[in-house]
GROMACS .gro file of C-alpha atoms in nm:
model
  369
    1UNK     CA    1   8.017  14.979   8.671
    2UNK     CA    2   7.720  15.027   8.936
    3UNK     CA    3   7.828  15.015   9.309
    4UNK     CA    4   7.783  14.692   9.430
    5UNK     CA    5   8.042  14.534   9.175
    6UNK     CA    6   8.249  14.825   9.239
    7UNK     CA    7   8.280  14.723   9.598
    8UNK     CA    8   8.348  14.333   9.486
    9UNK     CA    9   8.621  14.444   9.271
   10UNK     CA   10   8.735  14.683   9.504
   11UNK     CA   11   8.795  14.367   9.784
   12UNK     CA   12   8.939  14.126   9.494
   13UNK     CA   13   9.182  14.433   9.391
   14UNK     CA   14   9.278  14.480   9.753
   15UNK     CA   15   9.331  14.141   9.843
   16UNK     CA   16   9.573  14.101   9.510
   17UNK     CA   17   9.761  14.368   9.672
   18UNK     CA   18   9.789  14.215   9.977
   19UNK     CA   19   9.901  13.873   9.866
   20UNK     CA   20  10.275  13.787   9.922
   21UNK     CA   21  10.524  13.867   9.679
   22UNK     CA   22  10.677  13.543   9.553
   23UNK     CA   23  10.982  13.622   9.679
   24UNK     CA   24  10.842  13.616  10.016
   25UNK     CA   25  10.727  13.277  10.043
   26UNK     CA   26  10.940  13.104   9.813
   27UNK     CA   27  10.963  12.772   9.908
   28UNK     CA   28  10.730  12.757  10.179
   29UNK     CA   29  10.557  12.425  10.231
   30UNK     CA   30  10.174  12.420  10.149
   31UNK     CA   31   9.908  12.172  10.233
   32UNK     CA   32   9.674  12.161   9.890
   33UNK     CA   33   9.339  12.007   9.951
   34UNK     CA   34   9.240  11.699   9.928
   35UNK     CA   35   9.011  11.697   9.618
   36UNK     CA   36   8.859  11.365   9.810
   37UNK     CA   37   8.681  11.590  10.073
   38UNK     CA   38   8.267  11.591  10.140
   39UNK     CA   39   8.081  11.875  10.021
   40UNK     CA   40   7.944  12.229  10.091
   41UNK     CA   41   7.720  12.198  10.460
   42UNK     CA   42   7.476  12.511  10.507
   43UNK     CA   43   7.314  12.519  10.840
   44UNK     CA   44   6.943  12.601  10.804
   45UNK     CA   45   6.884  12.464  11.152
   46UNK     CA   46   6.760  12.819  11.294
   47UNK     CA   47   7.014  12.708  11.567
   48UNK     CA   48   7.037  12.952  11.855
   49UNK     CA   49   7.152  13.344  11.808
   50UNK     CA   50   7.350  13.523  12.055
   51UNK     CA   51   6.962  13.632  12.102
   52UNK     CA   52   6.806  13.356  12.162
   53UNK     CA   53   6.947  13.061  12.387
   54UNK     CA   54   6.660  12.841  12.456
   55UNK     CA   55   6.514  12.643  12.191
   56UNK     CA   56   6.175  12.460  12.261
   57UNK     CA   57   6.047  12.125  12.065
   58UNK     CA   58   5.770  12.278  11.783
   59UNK     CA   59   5.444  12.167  11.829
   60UNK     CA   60   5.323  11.990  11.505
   61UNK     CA   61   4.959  12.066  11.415
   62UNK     CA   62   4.883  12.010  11.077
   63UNK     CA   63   4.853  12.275  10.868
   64UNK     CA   64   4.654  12.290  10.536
   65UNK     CA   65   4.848  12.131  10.204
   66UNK     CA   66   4.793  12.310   9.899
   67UNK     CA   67   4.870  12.237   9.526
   68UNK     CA   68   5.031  12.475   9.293
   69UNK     CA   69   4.821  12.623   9.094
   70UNK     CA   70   4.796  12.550   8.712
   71UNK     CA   71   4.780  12.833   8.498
   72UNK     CA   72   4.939  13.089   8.685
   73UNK     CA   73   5.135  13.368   8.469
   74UNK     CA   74   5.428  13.311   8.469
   75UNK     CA   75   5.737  13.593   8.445
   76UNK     CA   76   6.143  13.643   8.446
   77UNK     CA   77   6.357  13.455   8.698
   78UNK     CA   78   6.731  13.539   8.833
   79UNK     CA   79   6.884  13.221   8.998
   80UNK     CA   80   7.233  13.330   9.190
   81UNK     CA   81   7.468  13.042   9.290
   82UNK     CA   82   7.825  13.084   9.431
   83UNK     CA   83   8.127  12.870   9.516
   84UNK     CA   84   8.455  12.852   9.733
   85UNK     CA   85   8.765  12.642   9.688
   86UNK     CA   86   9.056  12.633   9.991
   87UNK     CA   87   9.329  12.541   9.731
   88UNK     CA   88   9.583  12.509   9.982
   89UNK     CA   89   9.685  12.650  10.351
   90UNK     CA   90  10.056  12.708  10.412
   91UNK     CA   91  10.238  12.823  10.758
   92UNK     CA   92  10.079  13.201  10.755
   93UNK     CA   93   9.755  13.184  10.565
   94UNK     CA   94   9.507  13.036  10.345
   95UNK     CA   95   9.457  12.995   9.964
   96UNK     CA   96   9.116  13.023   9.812
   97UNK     CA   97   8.940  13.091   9.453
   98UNK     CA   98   8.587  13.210   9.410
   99UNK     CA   99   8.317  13.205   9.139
  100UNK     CA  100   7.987  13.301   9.115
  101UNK     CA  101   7.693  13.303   8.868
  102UNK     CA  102   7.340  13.455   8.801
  103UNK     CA  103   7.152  13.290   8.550
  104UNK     CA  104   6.862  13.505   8.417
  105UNK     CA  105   6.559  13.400   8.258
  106UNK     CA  106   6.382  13.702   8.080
  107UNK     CA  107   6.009  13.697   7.972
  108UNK     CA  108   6.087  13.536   7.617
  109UNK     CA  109   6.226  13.242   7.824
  110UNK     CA  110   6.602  13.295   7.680
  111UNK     CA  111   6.852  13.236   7.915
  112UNK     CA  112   7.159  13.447   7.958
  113UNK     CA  113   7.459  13.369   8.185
  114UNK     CA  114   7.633  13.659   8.409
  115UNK     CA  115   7.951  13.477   8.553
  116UNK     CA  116   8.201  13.595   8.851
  117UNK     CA  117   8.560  13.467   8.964
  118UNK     CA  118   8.859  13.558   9.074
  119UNK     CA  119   9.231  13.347   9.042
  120UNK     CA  120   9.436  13.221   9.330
  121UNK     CA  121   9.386  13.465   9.657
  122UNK     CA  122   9.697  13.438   9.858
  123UNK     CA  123   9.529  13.542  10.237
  124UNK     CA  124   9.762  13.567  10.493
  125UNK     CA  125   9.699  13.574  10.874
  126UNK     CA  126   9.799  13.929  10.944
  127UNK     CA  127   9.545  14.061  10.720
  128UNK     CA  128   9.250  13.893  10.887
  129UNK     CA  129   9.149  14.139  11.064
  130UNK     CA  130   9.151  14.436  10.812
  131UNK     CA  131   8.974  14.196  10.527
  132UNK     CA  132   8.692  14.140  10.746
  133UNK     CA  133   8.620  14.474  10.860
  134UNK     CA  134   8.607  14.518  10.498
  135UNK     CA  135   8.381  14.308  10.410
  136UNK     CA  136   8.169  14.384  10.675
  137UNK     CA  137   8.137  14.717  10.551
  138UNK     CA  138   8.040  14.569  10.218
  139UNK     CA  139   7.783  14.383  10.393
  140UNK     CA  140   7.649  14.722  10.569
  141UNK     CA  141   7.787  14.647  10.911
  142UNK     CA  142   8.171  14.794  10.958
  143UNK     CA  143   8.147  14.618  11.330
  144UNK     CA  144   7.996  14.261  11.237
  145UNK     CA  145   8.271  13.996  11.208
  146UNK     CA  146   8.537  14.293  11.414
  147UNK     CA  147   8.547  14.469  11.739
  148UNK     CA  148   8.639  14.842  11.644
  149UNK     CA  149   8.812  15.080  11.922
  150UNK     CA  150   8.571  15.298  12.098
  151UNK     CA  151   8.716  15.623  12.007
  152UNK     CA  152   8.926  15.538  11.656
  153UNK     CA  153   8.665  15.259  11.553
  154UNK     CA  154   8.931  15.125  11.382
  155UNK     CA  155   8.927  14.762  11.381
  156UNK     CA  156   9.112  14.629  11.681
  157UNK     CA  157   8.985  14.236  11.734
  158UNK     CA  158   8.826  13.978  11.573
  159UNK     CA  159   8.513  13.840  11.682
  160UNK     CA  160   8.505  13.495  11.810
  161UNK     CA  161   8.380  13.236  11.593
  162UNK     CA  162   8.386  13.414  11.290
  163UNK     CA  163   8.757  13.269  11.134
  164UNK     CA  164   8.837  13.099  11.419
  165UNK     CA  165   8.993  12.836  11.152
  166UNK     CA  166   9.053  12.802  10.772
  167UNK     CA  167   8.703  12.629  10.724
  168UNK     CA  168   8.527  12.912  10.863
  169UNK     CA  169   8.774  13.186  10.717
  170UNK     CA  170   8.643  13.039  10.370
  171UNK     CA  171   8.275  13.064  10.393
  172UNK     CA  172   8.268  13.409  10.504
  173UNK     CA  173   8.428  13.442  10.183
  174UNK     CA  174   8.207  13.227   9.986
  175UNK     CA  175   7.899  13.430  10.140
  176UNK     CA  176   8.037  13.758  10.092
  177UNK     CA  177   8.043  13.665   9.759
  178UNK     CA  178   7.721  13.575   9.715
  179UNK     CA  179   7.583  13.834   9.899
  180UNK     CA  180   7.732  14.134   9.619
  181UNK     CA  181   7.567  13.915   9.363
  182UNK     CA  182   7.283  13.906   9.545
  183UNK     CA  183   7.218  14.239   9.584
  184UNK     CA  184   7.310  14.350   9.243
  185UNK     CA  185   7.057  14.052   9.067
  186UNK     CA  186   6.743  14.162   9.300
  187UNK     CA  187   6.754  14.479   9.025
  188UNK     CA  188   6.810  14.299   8.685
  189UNK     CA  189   6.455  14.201   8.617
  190UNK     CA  190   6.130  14.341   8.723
  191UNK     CA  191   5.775  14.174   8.813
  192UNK     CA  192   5.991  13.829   8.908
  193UNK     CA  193   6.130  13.594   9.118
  194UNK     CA  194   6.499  13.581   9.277
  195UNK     CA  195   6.562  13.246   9.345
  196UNK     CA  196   6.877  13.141   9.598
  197UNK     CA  197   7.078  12.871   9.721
  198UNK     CA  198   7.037  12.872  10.081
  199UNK     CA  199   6.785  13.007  10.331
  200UNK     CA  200   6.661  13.381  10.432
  201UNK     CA  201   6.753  13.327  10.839
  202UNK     CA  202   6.824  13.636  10.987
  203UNK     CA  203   7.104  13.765  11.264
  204UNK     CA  204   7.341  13.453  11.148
  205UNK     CA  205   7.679  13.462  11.180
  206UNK     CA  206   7.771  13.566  10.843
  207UNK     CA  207   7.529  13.800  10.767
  208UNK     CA  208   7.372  14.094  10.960
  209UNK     CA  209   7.002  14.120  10.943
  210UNK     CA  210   7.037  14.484  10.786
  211UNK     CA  211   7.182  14.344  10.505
  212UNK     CA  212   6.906  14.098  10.404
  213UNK     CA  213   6.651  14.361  10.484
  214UNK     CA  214   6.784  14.607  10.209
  215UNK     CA  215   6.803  14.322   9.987
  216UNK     CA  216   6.433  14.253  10.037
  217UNK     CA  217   6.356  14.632  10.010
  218UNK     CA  218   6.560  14.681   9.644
  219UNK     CA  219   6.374  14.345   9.550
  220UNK     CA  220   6.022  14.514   9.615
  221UNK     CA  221   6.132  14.834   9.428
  222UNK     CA  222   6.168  14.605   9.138
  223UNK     CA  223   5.826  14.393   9.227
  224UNK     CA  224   6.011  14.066   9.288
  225UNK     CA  225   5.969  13.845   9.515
  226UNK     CA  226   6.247  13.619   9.666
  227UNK     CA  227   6.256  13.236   9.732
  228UNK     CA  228   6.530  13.078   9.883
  229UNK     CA  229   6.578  12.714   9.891
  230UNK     CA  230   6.757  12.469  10.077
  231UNK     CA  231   6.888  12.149   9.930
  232UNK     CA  232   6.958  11.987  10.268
  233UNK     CA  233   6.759  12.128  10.523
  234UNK     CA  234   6.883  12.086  10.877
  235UNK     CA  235   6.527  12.224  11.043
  236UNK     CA  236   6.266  11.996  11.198
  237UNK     CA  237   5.930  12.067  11.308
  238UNK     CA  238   5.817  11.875  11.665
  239UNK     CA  239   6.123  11.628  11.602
  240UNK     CA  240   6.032  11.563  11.264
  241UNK     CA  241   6.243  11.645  10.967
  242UNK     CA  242   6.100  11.862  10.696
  243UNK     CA  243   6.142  11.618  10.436
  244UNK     CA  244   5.908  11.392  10.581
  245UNK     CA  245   5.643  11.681  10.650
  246UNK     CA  246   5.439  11.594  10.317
  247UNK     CA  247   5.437  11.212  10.337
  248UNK     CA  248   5.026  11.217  10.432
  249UNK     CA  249   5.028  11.406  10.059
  250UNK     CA  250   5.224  11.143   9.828
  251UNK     CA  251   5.280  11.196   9.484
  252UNK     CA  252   5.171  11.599   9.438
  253UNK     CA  253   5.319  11.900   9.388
  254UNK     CA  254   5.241  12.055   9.702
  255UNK     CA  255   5.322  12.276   9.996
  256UNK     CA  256   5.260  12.355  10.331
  257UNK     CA  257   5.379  12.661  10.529
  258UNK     CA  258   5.595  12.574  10.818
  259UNK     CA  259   5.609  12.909  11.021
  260UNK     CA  260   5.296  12.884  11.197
  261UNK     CA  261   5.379  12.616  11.338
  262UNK     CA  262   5.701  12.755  11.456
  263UNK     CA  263   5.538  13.076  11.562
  264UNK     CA  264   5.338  12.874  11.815
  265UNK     CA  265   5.664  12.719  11.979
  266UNK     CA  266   5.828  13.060  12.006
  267UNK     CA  267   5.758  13.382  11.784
  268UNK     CA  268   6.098  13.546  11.850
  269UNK     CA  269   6.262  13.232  11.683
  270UNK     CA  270   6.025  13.205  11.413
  271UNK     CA  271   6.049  13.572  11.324
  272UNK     CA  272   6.458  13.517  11.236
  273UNK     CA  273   6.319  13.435  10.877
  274UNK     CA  274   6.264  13.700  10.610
  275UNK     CA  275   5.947  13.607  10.516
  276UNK     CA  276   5.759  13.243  10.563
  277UNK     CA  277   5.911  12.925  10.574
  278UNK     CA  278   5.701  12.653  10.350
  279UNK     CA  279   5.810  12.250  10.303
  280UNK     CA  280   5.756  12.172   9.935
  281UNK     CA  281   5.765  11.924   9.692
  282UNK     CA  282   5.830  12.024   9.315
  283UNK     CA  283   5.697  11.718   9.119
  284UNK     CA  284   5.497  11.428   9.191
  285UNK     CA  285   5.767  11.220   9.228
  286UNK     CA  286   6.047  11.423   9.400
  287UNK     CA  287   6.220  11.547   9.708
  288UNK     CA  288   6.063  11.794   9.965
  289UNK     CA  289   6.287  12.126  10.038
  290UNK     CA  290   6.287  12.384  10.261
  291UNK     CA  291   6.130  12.691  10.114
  292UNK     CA  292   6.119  13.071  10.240
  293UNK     CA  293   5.928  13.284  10.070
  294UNK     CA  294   5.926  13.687  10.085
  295UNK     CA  295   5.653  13.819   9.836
  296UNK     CA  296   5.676  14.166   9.669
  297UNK     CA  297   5.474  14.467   9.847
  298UNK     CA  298   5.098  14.370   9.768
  299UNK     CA  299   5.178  13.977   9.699
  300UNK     CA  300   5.048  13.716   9.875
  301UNK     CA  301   5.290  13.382   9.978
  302UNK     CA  302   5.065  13.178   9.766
  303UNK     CA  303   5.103  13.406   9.464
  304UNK     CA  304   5.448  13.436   9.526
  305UNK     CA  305   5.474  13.032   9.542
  306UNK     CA  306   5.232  12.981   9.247
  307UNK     CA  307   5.433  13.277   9.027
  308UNK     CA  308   5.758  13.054   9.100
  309UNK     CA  309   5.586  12.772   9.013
  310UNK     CA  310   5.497  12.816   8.690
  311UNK     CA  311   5.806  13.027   8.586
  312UNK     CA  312   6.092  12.702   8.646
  313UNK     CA  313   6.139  12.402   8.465
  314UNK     CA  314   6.211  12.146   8.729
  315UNK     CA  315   6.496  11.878   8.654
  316UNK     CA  316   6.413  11.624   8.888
  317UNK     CA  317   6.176  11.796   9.159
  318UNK     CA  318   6.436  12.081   9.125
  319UNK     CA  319   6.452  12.467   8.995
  320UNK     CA  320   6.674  12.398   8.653
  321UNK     CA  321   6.749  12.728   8.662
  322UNK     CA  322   6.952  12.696   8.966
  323UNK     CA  323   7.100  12.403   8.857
  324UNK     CA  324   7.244  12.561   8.608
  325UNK     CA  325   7.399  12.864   8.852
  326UNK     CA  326   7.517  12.610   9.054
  327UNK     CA  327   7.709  12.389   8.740
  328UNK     CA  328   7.862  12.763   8.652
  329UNK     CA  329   7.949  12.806   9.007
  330UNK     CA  330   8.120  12.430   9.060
  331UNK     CA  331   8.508  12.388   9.070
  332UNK     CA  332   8.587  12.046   8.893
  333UNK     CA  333   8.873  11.823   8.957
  334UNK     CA  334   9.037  11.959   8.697
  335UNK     CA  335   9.022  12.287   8.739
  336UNK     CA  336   9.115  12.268   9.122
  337UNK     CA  337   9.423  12.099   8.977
  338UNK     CA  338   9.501  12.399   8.759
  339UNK     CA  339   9.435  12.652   8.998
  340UNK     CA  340   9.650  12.480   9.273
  341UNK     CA  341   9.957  12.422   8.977
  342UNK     CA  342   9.911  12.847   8.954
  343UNK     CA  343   9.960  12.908   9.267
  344UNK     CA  344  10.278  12.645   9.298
  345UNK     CA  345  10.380  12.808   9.029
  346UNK     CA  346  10.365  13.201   9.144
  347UNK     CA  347  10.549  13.132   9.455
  348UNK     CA  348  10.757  12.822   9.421
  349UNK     CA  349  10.574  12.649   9.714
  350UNK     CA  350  10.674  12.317   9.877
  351UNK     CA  351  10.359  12.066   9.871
  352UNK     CA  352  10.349  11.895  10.175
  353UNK     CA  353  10.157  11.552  10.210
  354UNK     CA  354   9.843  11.447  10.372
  355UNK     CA  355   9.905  11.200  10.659
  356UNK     CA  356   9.794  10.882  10.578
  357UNK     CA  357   9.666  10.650  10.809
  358UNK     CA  358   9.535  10.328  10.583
  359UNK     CA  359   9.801  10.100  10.670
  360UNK     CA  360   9.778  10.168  11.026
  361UNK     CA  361   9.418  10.073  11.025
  362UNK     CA  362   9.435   9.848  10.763
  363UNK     CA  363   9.200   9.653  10.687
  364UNK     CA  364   8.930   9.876  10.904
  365UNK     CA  365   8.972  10.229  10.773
  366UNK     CA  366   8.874  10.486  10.990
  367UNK     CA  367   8.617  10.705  10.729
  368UNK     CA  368   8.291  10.552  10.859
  369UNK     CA  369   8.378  10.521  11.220
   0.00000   0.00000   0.00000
């Protein structure tokens, strides 16, 4: 087993061992989720870094809109998806469940399915703090979601706002995750394109900028490129969403690169992107994404773009190929139900209601307020 999955097992096996026996919480209450709750959220928004803390409005000059280009070779693709679920959270922790796929479409255009997940993960409270400094490590940063002592550097704090709640807990999870996958799918094929969920920002919260850098560097040993995009981008250009950006262009397959213009509002915040950010639309008659492009060593962005192109099948204006990682990375209804009946199972916990409010605000509700 190569290192990377090594080091995902190696968190999964530790965090087994760290769950409660059942003795221990027997009959503890627990709050399961409410399987009526909205979606996933990723924040694309290039918000402001602990390095930057002055955003400017972009200045919108048009920039030229090209087509993709018919006839470009095409060559293997490696879409990575991953998902969380918060089963439950009781007194002293959190309960989660984690799966992950990378679909891989090899040069005969056969499909093949590489799929990751773990059961019920009992996390309690007093581990926090040692489970992130793990995972930071895994991530290449032993200090990035911890403060370690000066002379032990041994963990001794949590940074703020990085599980400051259960929500946020969760997704460092979820991108952990991702991340090993990641880094072990930029290697499976050669001459391609890795294609993620998500966008290539660097110095977030979740993920240190070293990190995405090696990633980049392993892809370009491997001549790949990587595009990332983003379902529901949160960025806007002078005021302007970026799904509006190709409107003058109607009905084309087209793109045109967004960076520029954000390199003339302010180059340090522009340059927290690995790579180029481009708005695109994927068939005449679909949606406009976000897309960031980082070509292999001795590709241009439009080859990379063109190369990507012509090597998905779109359903709908979208990759299939990552709609496929992302069906193999989904938790239905069902099996949310199954997973939460494990874990009442395993430690004979106490569900405890949601509060609800209808019949006080009956015949108003409260969801669209």
């Amino acid at each position: 087993m190569n290192e990377v999955f090594s080091q995902l097992n190696e968190l999964l096996d530790q965090l087994e061992q760290l769950a409660p026996q059942p003795r221990e919480v027997q009959g503890t209450h627990v709050r399961y989720r409410n399987l009526l709750e909205g979606e996933e959220v990723v924040n694309d928004a290039l918000e402001s870094s602990d390095e930057d803390y002055e955003e400017e409005e972009a200045l919108w000059q048009a920039q030229e809109v090209k087509n993709f280009q018919a006839g470009t070779p095409s060559g293997p693709v490696v879409a990575i998806d991953s998902g969380i679920i918060r089963l439950g959270e009781t007194l002293d922790g959190l309960i989660i469940a984690l799966r992950g796929c990378a679909v891989v479409l090899n040069e005969q255009s056969r499909l093949s399915l590489n799929l990751f997940k773990s059961g019920p993960l009992y996390l309690r409270n007093r581990d926090k703090l040692k489970i992130l400094h793990l995972m930071g490590q895994h991530l290449g940063r032993d200090d990035f979601f911890v403060i370690l002592d000066d002379l032990s550097k041994t963990p001794k704090a949590i940074k703020r706002g990085v599980a400051d709640d259960y929500h946020q807990y969760a997704d460092r999870f979820r991108n952990w995750f991702e991340r090993l996958i990641q880094l072990e799918a930029v290697s499976s094929i050669k001459n391609g394109i890795i294609l993620i969920d998500g966008a290539l920002t660097l110095r977030t919260r979740d993920t240190p900028k070293l990190f995405l850098e090696t990633l980049a560097d392993r892809a370009n040993d491997h001549g790949n490129a990587i595009i990332a995009i983003s379902k529901q981008s949160r960025l806007e250009v002078n005021g302007t969403p970026l799904s509006f950006l190709l409107d003058d262009y109607p009905d084309q397959a087209c793109y045109r690169a967004v960076s520029p213009i954000l390199r003339q509002q302010d180059p340090a915040r522009a340059e927290r992107v690995l790579g180029n950010i481009y708005v695109a639309r994927l068939s005449p008659l679909g949606p406009c994404f976000r897309i960031d492009v980082k070509p292999t060593r001795g590709q241009s962005y439009d080859e990379a773009l063109n190369q990507f192109f012509a090597s998905c099948l779109m359903r709908a204006g979208y990759p299939d190929i990552l709609v496929r990682a992302h069906t193999h990375s989904y938790f239905t209804r069902a099996d949310v139900l199954e997973l939460q009946a494990q874990v009442g199972g395993r430690y004979d916990l106490k569900p405890r209601g949601e509060v609800d409010l209808s019949t006080i605000f009956t015949p108003f509700g409260g969801r669209f307020k």
